[in-house]
Short mmCIF file of N, CA, C and O in Angstrom, two decimals:
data_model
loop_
_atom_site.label_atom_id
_atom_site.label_comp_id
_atom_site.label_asym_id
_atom_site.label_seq_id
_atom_site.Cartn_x
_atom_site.Cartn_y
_atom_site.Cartn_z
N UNK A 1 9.70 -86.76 55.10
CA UNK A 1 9.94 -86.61 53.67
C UNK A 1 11.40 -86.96 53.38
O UNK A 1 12.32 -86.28 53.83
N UNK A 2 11.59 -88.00 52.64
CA UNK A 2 12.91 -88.63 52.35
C UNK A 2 13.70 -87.09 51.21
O UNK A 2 13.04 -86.45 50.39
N UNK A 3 14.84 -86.93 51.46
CA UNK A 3 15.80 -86.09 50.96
C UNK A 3 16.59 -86.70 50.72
O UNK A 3 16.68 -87.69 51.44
N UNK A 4 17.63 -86.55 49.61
CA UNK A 4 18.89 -86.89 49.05
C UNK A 4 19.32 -85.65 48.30
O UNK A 4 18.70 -85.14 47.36
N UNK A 5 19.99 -85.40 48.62
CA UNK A 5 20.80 -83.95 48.38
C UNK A 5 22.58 -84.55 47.68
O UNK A 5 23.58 -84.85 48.33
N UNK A 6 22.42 -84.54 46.42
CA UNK A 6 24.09 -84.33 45.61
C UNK A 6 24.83 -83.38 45.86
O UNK A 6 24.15 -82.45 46.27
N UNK A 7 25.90 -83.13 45.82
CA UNK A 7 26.93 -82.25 45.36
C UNK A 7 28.66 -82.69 45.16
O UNK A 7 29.30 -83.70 45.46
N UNK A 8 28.92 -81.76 44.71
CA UNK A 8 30.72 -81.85 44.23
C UNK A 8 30.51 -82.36 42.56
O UNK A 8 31.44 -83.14 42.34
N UNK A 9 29.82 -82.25 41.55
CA UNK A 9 29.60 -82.79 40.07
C UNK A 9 30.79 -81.09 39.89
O UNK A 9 30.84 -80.14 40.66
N UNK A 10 31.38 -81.28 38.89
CA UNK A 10 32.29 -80.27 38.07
C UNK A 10 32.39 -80.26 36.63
O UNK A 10 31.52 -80.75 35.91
N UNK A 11 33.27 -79.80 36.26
CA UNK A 11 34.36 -80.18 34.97
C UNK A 11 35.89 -80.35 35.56
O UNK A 11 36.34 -79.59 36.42
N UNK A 12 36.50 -81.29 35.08
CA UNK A 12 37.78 -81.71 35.04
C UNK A 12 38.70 -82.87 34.19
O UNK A 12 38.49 -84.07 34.02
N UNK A 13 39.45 -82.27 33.86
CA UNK A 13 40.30 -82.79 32.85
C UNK A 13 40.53 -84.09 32.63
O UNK A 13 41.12 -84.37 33.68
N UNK A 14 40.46 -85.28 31.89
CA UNK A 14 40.66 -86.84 31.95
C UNK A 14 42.07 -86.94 32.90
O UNK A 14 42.98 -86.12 32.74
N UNK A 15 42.12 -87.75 33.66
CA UNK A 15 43.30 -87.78 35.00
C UNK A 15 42.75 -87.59 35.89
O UNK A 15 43.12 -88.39 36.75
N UNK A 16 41.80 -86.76 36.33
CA UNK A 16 41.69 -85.66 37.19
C UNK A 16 40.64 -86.44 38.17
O UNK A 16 40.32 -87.61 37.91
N UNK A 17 40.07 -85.73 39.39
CA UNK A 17 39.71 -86.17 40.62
C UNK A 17 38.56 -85.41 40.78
O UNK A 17 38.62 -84.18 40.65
N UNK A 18 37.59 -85.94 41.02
CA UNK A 18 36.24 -85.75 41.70
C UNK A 18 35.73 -86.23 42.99
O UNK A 18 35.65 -87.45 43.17
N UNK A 19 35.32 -85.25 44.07
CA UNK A 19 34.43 -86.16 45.16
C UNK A 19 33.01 -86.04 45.49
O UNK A 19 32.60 -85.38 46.44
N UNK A 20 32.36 -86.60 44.80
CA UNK A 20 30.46 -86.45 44.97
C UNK A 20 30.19 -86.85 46.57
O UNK A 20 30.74 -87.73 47.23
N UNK A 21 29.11 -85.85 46.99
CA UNK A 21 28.41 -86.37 48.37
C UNK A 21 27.15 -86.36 48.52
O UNK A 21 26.62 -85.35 48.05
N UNK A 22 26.43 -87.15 49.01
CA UNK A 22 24.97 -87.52 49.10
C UNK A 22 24.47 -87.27 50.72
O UNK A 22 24.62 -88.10 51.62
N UNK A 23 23.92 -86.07 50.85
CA UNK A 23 23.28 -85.97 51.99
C UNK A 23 21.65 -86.59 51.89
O UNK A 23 20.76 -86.17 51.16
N UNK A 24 21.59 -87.77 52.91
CA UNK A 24 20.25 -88.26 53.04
C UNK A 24 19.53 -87.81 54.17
O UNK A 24 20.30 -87.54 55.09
N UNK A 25 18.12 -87.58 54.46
CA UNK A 25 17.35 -87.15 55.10
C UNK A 25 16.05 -87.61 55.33
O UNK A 25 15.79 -88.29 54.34
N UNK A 26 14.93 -87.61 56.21
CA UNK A 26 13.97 -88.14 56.32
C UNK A 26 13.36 -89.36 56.25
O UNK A 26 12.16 -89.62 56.10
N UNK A 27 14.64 -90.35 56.42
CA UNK A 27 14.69 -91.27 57.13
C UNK A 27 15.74 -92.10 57.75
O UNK A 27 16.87 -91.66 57.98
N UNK A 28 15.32 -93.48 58.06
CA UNK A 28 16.46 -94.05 59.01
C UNK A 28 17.68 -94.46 58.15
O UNK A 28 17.68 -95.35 57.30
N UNK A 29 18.85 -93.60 58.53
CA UNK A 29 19.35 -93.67 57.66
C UNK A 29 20.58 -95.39 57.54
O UNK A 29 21.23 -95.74 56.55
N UNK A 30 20.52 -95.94 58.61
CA UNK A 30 21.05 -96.77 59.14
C UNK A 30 20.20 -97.94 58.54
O UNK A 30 18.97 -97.97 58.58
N UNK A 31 21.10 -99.06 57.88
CA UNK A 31 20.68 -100.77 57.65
C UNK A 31 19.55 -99.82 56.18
O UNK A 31 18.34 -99.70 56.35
N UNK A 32 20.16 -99.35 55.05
CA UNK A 32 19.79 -99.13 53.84
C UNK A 32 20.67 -99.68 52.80
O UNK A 32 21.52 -100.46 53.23
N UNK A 33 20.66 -99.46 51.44
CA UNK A 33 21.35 -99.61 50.66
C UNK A 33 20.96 -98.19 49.71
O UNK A 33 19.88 -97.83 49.24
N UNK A 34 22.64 -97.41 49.65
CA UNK A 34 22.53 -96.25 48.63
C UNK A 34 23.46 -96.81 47.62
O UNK A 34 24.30 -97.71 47.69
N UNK A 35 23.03 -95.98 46.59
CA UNK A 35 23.65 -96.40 45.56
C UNK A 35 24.28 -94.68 45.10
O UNK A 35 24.17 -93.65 45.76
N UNK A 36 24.96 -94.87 43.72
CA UNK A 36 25.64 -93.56 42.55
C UNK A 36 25.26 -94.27 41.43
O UNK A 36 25.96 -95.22 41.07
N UNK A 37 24.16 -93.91 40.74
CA UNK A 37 24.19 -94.14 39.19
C UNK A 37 24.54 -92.83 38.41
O UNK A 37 24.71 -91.70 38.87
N UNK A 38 24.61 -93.24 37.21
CA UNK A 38 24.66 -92.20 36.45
C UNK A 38 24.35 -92.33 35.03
O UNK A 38 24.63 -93.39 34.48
N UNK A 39 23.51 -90.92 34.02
CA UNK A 39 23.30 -91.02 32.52
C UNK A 39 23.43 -90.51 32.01
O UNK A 39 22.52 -89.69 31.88
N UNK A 40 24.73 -90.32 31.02
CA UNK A 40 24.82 -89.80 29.93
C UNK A 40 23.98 -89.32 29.03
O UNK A 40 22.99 -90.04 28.90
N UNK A 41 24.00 -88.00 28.10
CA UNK A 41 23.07 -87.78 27.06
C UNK A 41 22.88 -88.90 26.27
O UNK A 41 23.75 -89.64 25.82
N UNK A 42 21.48 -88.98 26.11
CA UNK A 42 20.99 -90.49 25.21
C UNK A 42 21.41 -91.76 25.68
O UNK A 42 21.45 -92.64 24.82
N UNK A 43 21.76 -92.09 26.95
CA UNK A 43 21.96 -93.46 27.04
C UNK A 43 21.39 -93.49 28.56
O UNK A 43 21.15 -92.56 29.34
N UNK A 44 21.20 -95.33 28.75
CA UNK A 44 20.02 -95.37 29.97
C UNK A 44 20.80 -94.96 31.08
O UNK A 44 22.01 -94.87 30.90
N UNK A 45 20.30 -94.68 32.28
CA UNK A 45 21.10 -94.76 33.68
C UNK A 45 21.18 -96.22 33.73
O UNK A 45 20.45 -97.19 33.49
N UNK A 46 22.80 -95.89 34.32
CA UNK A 46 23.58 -97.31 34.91
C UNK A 46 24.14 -97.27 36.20
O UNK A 46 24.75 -96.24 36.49
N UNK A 47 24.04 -98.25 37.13
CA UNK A 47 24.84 -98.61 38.54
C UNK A 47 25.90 -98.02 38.41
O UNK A 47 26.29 -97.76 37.27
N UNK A 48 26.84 -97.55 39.81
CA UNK A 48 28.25 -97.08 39.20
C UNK A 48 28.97 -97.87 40.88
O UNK A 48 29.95 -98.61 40.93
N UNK A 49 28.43 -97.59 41.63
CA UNK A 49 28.88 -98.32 42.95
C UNK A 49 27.53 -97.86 44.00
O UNK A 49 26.98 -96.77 44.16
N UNK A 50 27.28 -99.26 44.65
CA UNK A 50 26.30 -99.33 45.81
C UNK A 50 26.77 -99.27 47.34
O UNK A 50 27.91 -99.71 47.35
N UNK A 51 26.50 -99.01 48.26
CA UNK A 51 27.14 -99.14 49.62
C UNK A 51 26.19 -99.80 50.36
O UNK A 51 25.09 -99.30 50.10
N UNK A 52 26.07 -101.07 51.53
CA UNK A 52 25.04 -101.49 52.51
C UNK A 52 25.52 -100.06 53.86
O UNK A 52 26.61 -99.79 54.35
N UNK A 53 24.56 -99.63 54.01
CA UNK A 53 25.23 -98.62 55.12
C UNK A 53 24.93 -99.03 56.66
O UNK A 53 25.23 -98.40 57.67
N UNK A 54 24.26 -100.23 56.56
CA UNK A 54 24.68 -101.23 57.90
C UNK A 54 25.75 -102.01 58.25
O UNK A 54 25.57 -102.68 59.26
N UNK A 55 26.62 -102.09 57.79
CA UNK A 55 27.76 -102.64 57.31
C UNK A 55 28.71 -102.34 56.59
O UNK A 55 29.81 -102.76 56.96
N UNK A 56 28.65 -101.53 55.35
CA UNK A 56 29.71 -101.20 54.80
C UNK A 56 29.60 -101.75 53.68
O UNK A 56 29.95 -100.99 52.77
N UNK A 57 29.13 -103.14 53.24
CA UNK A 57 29.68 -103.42 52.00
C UNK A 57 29.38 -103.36 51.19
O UNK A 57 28.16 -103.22 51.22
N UNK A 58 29.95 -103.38 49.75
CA UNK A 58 30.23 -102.27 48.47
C UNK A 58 30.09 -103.39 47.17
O UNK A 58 30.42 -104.58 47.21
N UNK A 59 29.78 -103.00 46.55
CA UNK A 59 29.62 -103.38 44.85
C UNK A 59 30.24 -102.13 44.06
O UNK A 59 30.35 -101.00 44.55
N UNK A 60 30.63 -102.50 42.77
CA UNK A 60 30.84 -102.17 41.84
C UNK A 60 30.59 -102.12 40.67
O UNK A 60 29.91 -103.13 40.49
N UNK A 61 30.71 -101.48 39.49
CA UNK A 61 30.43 -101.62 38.13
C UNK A 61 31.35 -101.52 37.57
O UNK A 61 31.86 -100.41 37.49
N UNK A 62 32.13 -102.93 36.80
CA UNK A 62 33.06 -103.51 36.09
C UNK A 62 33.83 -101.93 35.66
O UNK A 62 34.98 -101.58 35.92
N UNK A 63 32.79 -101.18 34.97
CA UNK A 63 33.72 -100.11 34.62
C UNK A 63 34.59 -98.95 35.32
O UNK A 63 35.25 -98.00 34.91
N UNK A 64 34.26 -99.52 36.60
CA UNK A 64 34.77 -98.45 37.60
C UNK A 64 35.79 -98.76 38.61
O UNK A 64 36.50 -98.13 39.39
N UNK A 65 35.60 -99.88 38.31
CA UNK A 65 36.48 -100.43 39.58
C UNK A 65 38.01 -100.38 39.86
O UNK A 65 38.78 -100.59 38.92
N UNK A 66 38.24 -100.24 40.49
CA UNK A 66 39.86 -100.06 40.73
C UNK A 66 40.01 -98.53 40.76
O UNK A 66 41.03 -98.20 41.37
N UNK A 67 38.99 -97.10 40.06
CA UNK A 67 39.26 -95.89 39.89
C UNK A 67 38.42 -95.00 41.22
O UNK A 67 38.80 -94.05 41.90
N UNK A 68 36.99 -95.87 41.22
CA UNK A 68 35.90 -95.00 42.23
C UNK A 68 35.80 -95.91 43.35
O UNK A 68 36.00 -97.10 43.09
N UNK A 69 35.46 -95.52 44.85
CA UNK A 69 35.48 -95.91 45.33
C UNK A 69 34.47 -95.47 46.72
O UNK A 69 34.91 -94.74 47.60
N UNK A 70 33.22 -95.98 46.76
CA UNK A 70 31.61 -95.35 47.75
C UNK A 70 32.44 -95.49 49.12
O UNK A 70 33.25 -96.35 49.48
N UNK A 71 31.94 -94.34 49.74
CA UNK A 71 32.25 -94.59 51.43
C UNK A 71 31.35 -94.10 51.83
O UNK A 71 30.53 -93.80 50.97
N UNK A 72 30.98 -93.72 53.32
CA UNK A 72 29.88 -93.64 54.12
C UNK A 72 30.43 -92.72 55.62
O UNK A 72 31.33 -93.11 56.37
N UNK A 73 29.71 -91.58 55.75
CA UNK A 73 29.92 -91.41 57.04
C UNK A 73 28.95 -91.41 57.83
O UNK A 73 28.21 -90.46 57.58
N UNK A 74 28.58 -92.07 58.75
CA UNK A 74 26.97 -92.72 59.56
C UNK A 74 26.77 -91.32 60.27
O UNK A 74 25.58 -91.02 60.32
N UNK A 75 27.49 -90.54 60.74
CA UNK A 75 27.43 -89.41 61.82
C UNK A 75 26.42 -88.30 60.99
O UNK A 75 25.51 -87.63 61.48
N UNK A 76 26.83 -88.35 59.67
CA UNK A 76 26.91 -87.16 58.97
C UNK A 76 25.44 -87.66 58.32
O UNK A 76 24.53 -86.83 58.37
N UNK A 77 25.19 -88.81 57.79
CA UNK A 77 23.81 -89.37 57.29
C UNK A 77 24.48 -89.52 55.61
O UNK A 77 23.61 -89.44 54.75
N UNK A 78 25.51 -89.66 55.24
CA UNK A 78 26.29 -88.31 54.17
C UNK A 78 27.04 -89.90 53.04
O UNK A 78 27.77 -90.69 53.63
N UNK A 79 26.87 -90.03 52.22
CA UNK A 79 27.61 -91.22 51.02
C UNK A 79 28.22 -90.70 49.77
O UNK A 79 27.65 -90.12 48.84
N UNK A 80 29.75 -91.08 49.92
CA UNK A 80 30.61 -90.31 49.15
C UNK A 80 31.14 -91.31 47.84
O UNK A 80 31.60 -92.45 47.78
N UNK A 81 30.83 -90.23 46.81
CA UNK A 81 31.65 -91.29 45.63
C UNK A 81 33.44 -90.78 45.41
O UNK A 81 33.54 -89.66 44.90
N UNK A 82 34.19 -91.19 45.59
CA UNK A 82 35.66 -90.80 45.38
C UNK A 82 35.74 -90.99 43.85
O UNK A 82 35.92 -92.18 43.64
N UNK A 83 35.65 -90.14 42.46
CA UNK A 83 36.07 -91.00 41.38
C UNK A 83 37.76 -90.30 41.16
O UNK A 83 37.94 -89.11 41.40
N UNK A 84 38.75 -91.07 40.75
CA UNK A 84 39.95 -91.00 40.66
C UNK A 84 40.00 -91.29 39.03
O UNK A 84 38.96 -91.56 38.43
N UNK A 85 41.39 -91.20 38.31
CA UNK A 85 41.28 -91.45 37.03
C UNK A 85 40.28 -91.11 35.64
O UNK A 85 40.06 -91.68 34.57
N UNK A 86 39.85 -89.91 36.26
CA UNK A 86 38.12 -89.82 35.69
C UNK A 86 38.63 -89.77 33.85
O UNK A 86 39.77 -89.45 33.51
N UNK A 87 37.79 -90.05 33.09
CA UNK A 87 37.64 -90.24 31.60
C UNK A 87 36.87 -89.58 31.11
O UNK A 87 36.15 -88.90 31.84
N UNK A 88 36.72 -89.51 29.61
CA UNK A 88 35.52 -89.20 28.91
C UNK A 88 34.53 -89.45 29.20
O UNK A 88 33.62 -88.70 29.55
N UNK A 89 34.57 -90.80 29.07
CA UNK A 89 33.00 -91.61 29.22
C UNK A 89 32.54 -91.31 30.33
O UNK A 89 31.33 -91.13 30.35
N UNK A 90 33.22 -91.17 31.47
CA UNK A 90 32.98 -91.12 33.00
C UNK A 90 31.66 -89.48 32.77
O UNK A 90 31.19 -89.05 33.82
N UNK A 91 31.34 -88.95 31.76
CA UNK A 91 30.69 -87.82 31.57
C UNK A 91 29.41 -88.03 31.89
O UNK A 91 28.78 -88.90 31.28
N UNK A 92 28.86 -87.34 32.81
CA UNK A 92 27.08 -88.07 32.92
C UNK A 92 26.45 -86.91 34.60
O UNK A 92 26.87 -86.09 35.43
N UNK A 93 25.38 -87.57 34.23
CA UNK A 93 24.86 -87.07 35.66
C UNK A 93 24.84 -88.05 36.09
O UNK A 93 24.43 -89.13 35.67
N UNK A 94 25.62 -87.52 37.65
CA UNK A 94 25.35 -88.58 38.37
C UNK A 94 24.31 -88.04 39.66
O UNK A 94 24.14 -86.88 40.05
N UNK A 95 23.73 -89.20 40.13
CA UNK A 95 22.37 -89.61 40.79
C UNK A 95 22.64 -90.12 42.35
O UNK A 95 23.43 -91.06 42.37
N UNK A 96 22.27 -89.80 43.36
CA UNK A 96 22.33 -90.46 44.25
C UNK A 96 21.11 -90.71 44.75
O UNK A 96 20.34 -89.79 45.01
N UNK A 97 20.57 -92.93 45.06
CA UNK A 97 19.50 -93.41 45.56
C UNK A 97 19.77 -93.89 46.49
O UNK A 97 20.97 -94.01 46.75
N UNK A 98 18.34 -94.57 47.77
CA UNK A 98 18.26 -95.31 48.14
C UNK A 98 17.15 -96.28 48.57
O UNK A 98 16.10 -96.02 49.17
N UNK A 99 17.67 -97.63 48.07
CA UNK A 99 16.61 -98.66 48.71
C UNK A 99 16.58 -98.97 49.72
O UNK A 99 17.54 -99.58 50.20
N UNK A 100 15.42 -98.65 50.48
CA UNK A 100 14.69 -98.75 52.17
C UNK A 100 14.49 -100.18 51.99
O UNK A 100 14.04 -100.62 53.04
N UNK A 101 14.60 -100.99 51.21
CA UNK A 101 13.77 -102.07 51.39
C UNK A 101 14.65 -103.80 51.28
O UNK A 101 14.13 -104.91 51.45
N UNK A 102 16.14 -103.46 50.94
CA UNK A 102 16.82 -104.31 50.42
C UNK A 102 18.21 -104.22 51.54
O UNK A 102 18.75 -103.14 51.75
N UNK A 103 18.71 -105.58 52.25
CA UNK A 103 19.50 -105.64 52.98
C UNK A 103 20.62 -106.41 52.03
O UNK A 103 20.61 -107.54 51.54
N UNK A 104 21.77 -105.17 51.95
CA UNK A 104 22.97 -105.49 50.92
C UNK A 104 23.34 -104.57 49.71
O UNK A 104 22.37 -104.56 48.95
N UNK A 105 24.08 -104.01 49.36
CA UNK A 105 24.29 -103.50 48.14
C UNK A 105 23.77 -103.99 47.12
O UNK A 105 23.62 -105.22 47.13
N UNK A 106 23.38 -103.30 46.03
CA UNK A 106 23.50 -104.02 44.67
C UNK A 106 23.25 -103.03 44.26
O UNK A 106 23.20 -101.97 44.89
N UNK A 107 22.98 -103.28 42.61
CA UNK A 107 23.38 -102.01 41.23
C UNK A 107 21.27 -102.15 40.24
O UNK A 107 20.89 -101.46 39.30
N UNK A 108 20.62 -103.02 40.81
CA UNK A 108 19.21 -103.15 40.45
C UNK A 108 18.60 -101.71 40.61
O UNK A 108 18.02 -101.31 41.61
N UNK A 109 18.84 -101.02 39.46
CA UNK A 109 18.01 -99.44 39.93
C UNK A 109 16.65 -99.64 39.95
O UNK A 109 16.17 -98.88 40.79
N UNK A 110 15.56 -100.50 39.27
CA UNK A 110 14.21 -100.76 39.71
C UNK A 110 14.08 -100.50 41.28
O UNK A 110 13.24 -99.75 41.77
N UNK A 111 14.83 -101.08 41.84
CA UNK A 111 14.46 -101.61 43.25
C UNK A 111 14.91 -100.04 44.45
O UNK A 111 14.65 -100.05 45.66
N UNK A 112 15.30 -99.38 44.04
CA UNK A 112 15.88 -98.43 44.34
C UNK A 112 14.55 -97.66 44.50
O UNK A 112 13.75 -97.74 43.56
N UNK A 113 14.12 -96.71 45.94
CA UNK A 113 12.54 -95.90 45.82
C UNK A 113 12.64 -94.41 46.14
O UNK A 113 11.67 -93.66 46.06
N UNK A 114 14.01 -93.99 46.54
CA UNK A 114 13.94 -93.24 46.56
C UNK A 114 15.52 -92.40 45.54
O UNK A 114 16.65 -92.86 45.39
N UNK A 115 14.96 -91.16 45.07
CA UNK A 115 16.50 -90.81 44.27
C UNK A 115 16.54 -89.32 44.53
O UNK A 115 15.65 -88.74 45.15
N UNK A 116 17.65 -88.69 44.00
CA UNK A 116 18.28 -87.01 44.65
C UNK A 116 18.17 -86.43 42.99
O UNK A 116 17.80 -87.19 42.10
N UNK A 117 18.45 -85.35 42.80
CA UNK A 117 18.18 -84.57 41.63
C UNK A 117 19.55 -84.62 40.80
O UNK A 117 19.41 -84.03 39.73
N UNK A 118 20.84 -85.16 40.96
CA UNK A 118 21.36 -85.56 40.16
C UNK A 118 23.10 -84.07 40.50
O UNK A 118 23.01 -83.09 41.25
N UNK A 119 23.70 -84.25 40.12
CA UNK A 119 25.08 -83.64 40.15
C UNK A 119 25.71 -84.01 38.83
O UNK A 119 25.68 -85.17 38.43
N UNK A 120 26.30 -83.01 38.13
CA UNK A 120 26.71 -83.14 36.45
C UNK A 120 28.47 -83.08 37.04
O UNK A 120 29.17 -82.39 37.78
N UNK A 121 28.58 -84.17 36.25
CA UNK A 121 30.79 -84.67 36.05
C UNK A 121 30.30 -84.49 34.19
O UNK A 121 29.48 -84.78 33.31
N UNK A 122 31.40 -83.88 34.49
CA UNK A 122 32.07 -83.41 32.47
C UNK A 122 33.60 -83.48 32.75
O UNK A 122 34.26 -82.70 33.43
N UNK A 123 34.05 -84.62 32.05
CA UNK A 123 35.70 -84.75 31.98
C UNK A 123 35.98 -85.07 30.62
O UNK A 123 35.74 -86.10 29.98
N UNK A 124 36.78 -83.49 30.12
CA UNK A 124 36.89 -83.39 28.86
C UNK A 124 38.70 -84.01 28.81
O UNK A 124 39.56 -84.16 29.68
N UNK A 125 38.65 -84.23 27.39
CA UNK A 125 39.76 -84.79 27.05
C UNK A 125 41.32 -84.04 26.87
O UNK A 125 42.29 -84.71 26.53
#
């Protein structure tokens, strides 16, 4: 039974620092692609950064870049979002998925089959 387990979602002040972690489970967790989306009240879920966790490499979403930053620890099974600079907008639940089926990062949440119950960021102004 595939698991994805969130945590670290808070409240903190615009400036301020968040670290989300995604414990995965019940399957191989090696040569996947996880992702961090996230959705605001009333608006759709969007990509925020993907990781290949056979490799390492990373995508982004224009709006994040340069502030958040996905890492991976293979030992732990475990995918971390670093967000730095956090904002208003940055307000949402965020989501941690992964596609079993796709070799490479990307931000395509269709393709994505499995997802975690979500971790709430509120960064008030």
């Amino acid at each position: 039974q595939v698991q994805l387990v969130e945590s670290g979602g808070g409240s903190v002040q615009a400036g301020g620092s968040l670290r989300l972690s995604c414990v995965a489970s019940g399957y191989r967790y090696s040569s996947n692609c996880m992702g961090w989306f996230r959705q605001a009240p009333g608006k759709g879920r969007e990509g925020v950064a993907a990781i290949y966790t056979g490799g390492g490499s990373t995508v982004y979403a224009d709006s994040v870049k340069g502030r958040f930053t996905i890492s991976q620890d293979n030992a732990k099974n475990t995918v971390y979002l670093q967000m730095n600079s956090l904002k208003p907008e940055d307000t949402a639940m965020y989501y941690c998925a992964v596609d079993t089926r796709t070799i490479g990062p990307h931000l395509e949440k269709s393709a994505y089959n499995y997802w975690g119950q979500g971790t709430q960021v509120t960064v008030s102004s």
